[in-house]
Short mmCIF file of C-alpha atoms and ligand atoms in Angstrom, two decimals:
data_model
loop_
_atom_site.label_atom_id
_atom_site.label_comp_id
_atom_site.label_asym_id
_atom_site.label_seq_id
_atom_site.Cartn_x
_atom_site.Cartn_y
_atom_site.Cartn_z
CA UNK K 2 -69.01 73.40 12.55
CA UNK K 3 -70.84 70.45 13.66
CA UNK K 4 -68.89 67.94 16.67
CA UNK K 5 -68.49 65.10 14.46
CA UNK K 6 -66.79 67.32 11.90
CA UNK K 7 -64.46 68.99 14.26
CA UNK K 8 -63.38 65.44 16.03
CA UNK K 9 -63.04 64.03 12.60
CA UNK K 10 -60.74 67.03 11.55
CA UNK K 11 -58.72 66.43 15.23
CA UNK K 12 -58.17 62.90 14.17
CA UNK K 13 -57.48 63.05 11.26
CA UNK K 14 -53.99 65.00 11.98
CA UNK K 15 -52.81 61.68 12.92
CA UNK K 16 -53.21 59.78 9.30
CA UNK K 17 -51.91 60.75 6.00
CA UNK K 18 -52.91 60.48 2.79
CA UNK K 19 -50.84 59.62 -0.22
CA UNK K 20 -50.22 61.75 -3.22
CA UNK K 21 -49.14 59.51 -5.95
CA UNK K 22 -51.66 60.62 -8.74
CA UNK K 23 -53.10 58.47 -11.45
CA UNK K 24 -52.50 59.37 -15.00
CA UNK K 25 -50.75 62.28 -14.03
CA UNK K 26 -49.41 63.09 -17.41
CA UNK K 27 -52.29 61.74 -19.30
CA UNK K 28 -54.62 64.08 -17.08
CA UNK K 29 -52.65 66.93 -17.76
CA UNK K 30 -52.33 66.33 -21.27
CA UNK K 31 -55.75 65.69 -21.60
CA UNK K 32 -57.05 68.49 -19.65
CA UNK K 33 -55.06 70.96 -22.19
CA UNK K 34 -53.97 73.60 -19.45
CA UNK K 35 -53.66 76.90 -20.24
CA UNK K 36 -52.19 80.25 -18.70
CA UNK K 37 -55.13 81.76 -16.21
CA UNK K 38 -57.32 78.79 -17.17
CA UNK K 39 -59.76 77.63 -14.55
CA UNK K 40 -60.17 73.98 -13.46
CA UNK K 41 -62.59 71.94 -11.47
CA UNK K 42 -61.46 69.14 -9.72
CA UNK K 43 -64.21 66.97 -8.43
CA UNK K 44 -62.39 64.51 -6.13
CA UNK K 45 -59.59 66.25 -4.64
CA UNK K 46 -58.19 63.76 -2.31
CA UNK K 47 -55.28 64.42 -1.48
CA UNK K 48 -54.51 66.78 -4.41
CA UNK K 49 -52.10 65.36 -5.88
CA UNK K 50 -53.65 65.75 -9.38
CA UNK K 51 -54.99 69.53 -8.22
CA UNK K 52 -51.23 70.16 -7.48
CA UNK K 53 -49.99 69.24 -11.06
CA UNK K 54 -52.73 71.23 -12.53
CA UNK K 55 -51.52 74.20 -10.79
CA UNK K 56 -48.52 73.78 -11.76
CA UNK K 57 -48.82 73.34 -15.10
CA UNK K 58 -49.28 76.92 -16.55
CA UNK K 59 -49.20 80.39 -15.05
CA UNK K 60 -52.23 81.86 -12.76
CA UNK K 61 -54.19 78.65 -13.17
CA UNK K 62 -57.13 78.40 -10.51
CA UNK K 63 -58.75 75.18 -9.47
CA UNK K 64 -61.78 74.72 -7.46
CA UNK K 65 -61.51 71.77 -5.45
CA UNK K 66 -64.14 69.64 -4.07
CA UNK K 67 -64.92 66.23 -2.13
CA UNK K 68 -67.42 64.79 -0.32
CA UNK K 69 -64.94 63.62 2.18
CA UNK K 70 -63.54 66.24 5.33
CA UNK K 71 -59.98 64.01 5.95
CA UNK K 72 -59.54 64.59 2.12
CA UNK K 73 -59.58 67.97 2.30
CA UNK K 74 -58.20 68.55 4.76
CA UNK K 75 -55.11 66.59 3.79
CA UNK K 76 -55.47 68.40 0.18
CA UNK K 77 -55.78 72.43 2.22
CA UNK K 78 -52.51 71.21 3.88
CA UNK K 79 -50.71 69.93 0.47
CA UNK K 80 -52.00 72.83 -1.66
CA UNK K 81 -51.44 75.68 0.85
CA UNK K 82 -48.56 77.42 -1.25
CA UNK K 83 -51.38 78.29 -4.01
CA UNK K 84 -52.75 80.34 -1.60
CA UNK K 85 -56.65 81.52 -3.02
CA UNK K 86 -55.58 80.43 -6.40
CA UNK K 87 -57.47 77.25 -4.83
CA UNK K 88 -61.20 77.23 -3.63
CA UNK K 89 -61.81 73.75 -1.61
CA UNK K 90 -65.25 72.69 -1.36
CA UNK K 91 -66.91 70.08 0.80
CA UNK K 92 -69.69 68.33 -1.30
CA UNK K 93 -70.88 65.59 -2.92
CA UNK K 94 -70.39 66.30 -6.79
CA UNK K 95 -73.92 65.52 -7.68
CA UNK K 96 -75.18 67.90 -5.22
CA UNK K 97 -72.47 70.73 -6.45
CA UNK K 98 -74.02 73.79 -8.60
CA UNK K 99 -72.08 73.91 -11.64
CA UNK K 100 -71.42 77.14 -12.10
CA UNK K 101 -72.53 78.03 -15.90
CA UNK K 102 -69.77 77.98 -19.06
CA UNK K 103 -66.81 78.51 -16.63
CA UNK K 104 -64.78 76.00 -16.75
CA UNK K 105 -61.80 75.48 -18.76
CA UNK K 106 -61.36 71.60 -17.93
CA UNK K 107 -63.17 68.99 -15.41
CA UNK K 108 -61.29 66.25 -13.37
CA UNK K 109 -62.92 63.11 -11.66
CA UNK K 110 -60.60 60.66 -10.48
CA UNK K 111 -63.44 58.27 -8.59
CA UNK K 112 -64.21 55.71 -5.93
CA UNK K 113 -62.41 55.96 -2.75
CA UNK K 114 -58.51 56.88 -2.07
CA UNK K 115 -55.67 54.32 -1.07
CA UNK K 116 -56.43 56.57 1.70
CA UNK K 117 -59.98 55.17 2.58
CA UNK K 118 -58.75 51.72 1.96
CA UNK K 119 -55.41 51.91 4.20
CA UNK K 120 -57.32 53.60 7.04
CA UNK K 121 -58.86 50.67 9.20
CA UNK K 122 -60.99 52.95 11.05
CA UNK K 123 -63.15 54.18 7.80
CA UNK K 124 -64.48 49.95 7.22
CA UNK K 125 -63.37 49.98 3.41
CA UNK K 126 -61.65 46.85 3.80
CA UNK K 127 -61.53 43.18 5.41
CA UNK K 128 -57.90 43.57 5.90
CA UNK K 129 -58.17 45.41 9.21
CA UNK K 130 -61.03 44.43 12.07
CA UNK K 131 -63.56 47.99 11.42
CA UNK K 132 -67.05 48.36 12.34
CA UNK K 133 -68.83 48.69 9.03
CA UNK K 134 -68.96 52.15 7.99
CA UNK K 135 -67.85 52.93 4.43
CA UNK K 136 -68.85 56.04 3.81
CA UNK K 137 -66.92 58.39 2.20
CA UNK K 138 -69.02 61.58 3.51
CA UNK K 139 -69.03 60.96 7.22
CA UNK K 140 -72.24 63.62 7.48
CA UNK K 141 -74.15 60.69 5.50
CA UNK K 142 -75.99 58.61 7.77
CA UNK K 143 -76.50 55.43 6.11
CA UNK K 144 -74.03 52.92 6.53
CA UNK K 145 -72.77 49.30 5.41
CA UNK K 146 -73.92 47.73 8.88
CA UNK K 147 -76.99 49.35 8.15
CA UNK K 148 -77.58 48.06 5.36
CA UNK K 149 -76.02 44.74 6.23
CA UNK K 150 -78.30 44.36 9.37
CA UNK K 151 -80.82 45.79 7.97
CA UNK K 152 -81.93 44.96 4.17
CA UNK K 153 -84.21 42.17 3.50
CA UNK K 154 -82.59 38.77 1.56
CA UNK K 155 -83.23 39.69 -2.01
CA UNK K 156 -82.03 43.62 -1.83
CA UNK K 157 -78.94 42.22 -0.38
CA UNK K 158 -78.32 39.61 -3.17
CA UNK K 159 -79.47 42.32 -5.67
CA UNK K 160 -76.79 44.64 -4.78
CA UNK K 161 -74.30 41.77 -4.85
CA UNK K 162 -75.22 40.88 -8.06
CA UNK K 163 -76.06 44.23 -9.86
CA UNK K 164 -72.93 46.45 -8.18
CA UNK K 165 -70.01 43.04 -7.19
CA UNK K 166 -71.10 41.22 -10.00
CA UNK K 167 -71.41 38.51 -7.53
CA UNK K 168 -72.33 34.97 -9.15
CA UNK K 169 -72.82 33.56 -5.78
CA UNK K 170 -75.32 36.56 -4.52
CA UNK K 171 -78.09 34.51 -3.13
CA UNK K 172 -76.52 32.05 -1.02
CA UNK K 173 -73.87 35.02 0.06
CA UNK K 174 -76.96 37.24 1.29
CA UNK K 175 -79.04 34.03 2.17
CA UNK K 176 -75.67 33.46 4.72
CA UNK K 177 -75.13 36.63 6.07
CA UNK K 178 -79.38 36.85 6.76
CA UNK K 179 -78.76 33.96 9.07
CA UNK K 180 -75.87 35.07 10.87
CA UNK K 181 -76.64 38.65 11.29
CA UNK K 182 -76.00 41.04 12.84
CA UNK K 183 -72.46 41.73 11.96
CA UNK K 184 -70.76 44.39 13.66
CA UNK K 185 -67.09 44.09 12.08
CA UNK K 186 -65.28 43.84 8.32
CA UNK K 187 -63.52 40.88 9.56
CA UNK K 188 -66.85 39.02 10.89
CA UNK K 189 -68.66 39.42 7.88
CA UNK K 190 -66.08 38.67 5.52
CA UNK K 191 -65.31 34.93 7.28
CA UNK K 192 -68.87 34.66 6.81
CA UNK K 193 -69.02 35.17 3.36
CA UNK K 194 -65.84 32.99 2.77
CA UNK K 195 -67.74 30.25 4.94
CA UNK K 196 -71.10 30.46 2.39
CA UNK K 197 -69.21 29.89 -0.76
CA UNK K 198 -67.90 26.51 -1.95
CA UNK K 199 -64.20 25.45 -0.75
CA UNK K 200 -62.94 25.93 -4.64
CA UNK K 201 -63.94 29.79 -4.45
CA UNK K 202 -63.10 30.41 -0.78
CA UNK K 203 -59.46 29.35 -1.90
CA UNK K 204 -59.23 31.81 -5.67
CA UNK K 205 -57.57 34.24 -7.16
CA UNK K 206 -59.80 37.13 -5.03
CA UNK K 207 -60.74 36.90 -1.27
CA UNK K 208 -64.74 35.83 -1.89
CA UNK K 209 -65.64 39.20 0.22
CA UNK K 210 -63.95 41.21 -2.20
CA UNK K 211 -67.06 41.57 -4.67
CA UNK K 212 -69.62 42.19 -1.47
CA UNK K 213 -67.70 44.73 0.06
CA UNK K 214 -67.13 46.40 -3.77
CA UNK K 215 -71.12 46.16 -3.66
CA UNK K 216 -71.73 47.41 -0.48
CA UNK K 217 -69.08 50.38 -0.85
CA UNK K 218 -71.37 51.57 -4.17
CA UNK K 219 -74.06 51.46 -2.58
CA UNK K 220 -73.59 53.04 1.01
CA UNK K 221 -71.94 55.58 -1.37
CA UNK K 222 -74.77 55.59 -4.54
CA UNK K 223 -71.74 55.64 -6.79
CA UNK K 224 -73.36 54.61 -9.82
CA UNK K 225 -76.27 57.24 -9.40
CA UNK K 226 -73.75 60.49 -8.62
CA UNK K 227 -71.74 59.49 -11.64
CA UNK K 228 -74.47 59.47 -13.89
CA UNK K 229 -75.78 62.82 -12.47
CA UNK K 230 -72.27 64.48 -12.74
CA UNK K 231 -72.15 63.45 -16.41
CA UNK K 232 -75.38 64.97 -16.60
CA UNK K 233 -74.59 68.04 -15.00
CA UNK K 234 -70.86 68.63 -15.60
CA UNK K 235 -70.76 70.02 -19.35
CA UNK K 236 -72.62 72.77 -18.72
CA UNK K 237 -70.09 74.01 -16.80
CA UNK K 238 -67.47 73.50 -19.03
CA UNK K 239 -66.40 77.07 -21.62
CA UNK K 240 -66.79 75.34 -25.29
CA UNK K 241 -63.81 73.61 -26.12
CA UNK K 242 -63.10 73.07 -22.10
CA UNK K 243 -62.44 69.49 -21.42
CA UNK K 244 -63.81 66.46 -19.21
CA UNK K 245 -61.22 64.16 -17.59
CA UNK K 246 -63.01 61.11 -16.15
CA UNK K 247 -60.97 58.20 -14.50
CA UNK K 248 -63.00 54.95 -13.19
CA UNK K 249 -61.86 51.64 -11.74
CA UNK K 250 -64.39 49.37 -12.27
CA UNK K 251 -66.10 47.97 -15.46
CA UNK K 252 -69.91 49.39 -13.98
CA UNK K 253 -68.25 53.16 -13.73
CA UNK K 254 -66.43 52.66 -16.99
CA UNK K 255 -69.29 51.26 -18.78
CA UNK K 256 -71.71 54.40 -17.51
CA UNK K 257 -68.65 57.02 -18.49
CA UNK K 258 -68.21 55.55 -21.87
CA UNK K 259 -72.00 55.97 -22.61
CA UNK K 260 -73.00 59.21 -21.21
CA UNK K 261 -70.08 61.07 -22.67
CA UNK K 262 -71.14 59.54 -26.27
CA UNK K 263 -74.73 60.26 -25.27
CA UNK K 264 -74.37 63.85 -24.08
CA UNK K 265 -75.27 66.38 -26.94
CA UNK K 266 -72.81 68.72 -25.14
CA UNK K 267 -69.81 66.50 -25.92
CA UNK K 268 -67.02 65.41 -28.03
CA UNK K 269 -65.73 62.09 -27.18
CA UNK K 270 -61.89 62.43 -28.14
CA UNK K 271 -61.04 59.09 -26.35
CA UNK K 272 -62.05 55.76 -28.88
CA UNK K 273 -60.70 53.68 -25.85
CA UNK K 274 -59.69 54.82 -22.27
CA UNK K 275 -56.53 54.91 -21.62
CA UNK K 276 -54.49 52.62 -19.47
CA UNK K 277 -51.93 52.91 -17.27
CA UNK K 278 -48.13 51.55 -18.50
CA UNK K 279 -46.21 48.74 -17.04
CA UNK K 280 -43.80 51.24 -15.03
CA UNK K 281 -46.74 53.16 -13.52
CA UNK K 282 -48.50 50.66 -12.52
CA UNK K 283 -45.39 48.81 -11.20
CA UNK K 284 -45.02 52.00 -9.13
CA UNK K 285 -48.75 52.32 -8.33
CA UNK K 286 -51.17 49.41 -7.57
CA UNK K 287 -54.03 51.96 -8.31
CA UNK K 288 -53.53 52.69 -11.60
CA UNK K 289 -53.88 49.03 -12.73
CA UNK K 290 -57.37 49.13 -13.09
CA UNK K 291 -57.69 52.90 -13.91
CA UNK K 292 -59.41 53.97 -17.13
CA UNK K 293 -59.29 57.35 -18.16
CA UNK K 294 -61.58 58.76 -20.79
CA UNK K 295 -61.62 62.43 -22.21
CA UNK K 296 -64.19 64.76 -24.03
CA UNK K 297 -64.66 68.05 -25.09
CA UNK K 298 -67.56 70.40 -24.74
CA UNK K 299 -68.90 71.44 -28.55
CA UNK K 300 -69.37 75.29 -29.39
CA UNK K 301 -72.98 74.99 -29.82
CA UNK K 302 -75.92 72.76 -28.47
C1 SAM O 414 -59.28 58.52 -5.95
S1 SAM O 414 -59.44 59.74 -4.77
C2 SAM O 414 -58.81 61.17 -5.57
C3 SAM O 414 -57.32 61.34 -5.47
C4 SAM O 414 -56.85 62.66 -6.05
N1 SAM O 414 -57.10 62.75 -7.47
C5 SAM O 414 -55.39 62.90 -5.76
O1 SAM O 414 -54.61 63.03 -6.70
O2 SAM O 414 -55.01 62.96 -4.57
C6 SAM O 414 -61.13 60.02 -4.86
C7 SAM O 414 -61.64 61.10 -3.93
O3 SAM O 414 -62.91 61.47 -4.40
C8 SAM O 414 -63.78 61.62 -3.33
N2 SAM O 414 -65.10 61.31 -3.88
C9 SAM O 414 -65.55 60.13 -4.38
N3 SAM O 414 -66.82 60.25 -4.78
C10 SAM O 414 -67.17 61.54 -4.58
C11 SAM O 414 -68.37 62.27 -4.81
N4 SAM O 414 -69.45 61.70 -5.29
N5 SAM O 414 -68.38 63.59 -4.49
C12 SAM O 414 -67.28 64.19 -3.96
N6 SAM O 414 -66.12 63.54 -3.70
C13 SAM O 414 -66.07 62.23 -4.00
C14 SAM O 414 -63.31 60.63 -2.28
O4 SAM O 414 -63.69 61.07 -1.00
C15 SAM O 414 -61.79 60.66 -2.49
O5 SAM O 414 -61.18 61.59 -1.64
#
């Protein structure tokens, strides 16, 4: 095991993560377990959605994976009464070899985990001083203040445009070229608040909120590993095994909603995603932008 991964693993004992799935029931349901079935859950977390899946008929196995070593390690520690009925997996789900007509169901529950975003020290959020990190696989080099300090004017405002859907991108990136370099969350977000006009700066959402939703796709390449696990996935997947795909953003939603439809492999059984109800999403904040779709591999191709 490489240092970083070891220290990472030693601090990480002091943080926990939370296991309040999304959609539990609507996962489960939608999965269609079965006795001895065998599931593949993509972004384990915390496993709070691998535990109900276990739980939810006899022998079941799941193979759990994420690109993220405080994730599972927090999901080892929550799942360890399953014993080998669960395989954990460190990779990126675009990089994972899908093992050939195996699978009885799919789960990807995306983006990052209230985990990521309470945890100062990972740079998800403006809320806590952080140096700007953002990466979910802490083996990946390439971070936000890299590509903060780093990126000329027009990738910047591309990015803000294309992944925040960021009206304001050029005179946000045209700001932040001037002042850099940023070390911090904080420092960048007051400077992004400081390039937009007094009407924004005082709205609804904090006017970082879009950049940093930018920035976090792209340190991460969420839009590209999505497309390639809907590319990938279904092959994995026994005929009639089903794909469980939550997103949180219109961009993810948008790409799930077309390459399910598009994928000869599939069965779209979702018209519309489904949304969270008013006492789940009282309960939990996540869920009220979670969109779950489902589909269904077809016998032949
Ligand atoms: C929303 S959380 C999952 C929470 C989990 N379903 C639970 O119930 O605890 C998303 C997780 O997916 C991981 N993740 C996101 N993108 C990934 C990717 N491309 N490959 C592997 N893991 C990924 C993150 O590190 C994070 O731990």
């Amino acid at each position: 095991m490489m240092q970083s991964d070891l220290q990472t693993l030693i601090d990480s004992e002091e943080i926990t993560f939370s296991h309040i799935p999304v959609l539990s029931q609507e996962v489960i349901t939608g999965l269609n377990i079965h006795p001895g079935g065998h599931y593949l859950d993509l972004t384990v977390g915390g496993g709070g959605h691998s535990r109900l899946i276990l739980e939810a008929a006899e022998d079941v196995k799941v193979t759990a994976v994420d690109q993220d070593l405080d994730a599972l390690k927090a999901a080892k520690d929550n799942l360890s009464e399953f014993g080998d009925r669960v395989n954990f997996i460190h990779s990126n789900f675009a990089n994972y070899h899908f093992p050939d007509n195996t699978c009885d169901g799919i789960l990807a529950d995306l983006g990052v985990s209230s985990y990521h975003l309470d945890n100062a020290d990972r740079g998800f959020s403006f809320r806590n001083t952080a140096n700007l990190d953002m990466r979910m696989n802490q083996q990946q080099t390439l971070t936000a203040g890299d590509i903060i300090n780093e990126w000329d004017e027009k990738e910047l405002a591309d990015i803000f445009f294309q992944y925040g859907e960021e009206r304001l991108s050029r005179r946000i990136a045209r700001r932040i070229v001037e002042k850099r370099p940023f070390q911090t969350t904080t420092e960048l977000a007051d400077a992004i608040a400081y390039s937009v006009p007094p009407k924004y700066r005082h709205g609804r959402i904090h006017p970082a909120t879009r950049v940093f939703q930018a920035l976090r796709i792209a340190v991460n390449d969420e839009l590209k590993v999505l497309e390639t696990l809907i590319e990938k996935a279904p092959l994995a997947l026994v005929p009639g095994g089903r794909m469980v795909i939550i997103s949180f953003h219109s961009l993810e939603d948008r790409l799930v909603k077309h390459g399910l439809r598009n994928s000869p492999m599939l069965k779209v059984l979702t018209k519309k995603p489904i949304i969270g109800g008013e006492e789940e999403i009282s309960q939990n904040v996540r869920s009220r932008s979670a969109k779950l779709r489902i589909a269904e591999r077809v016998v032949a191709v």
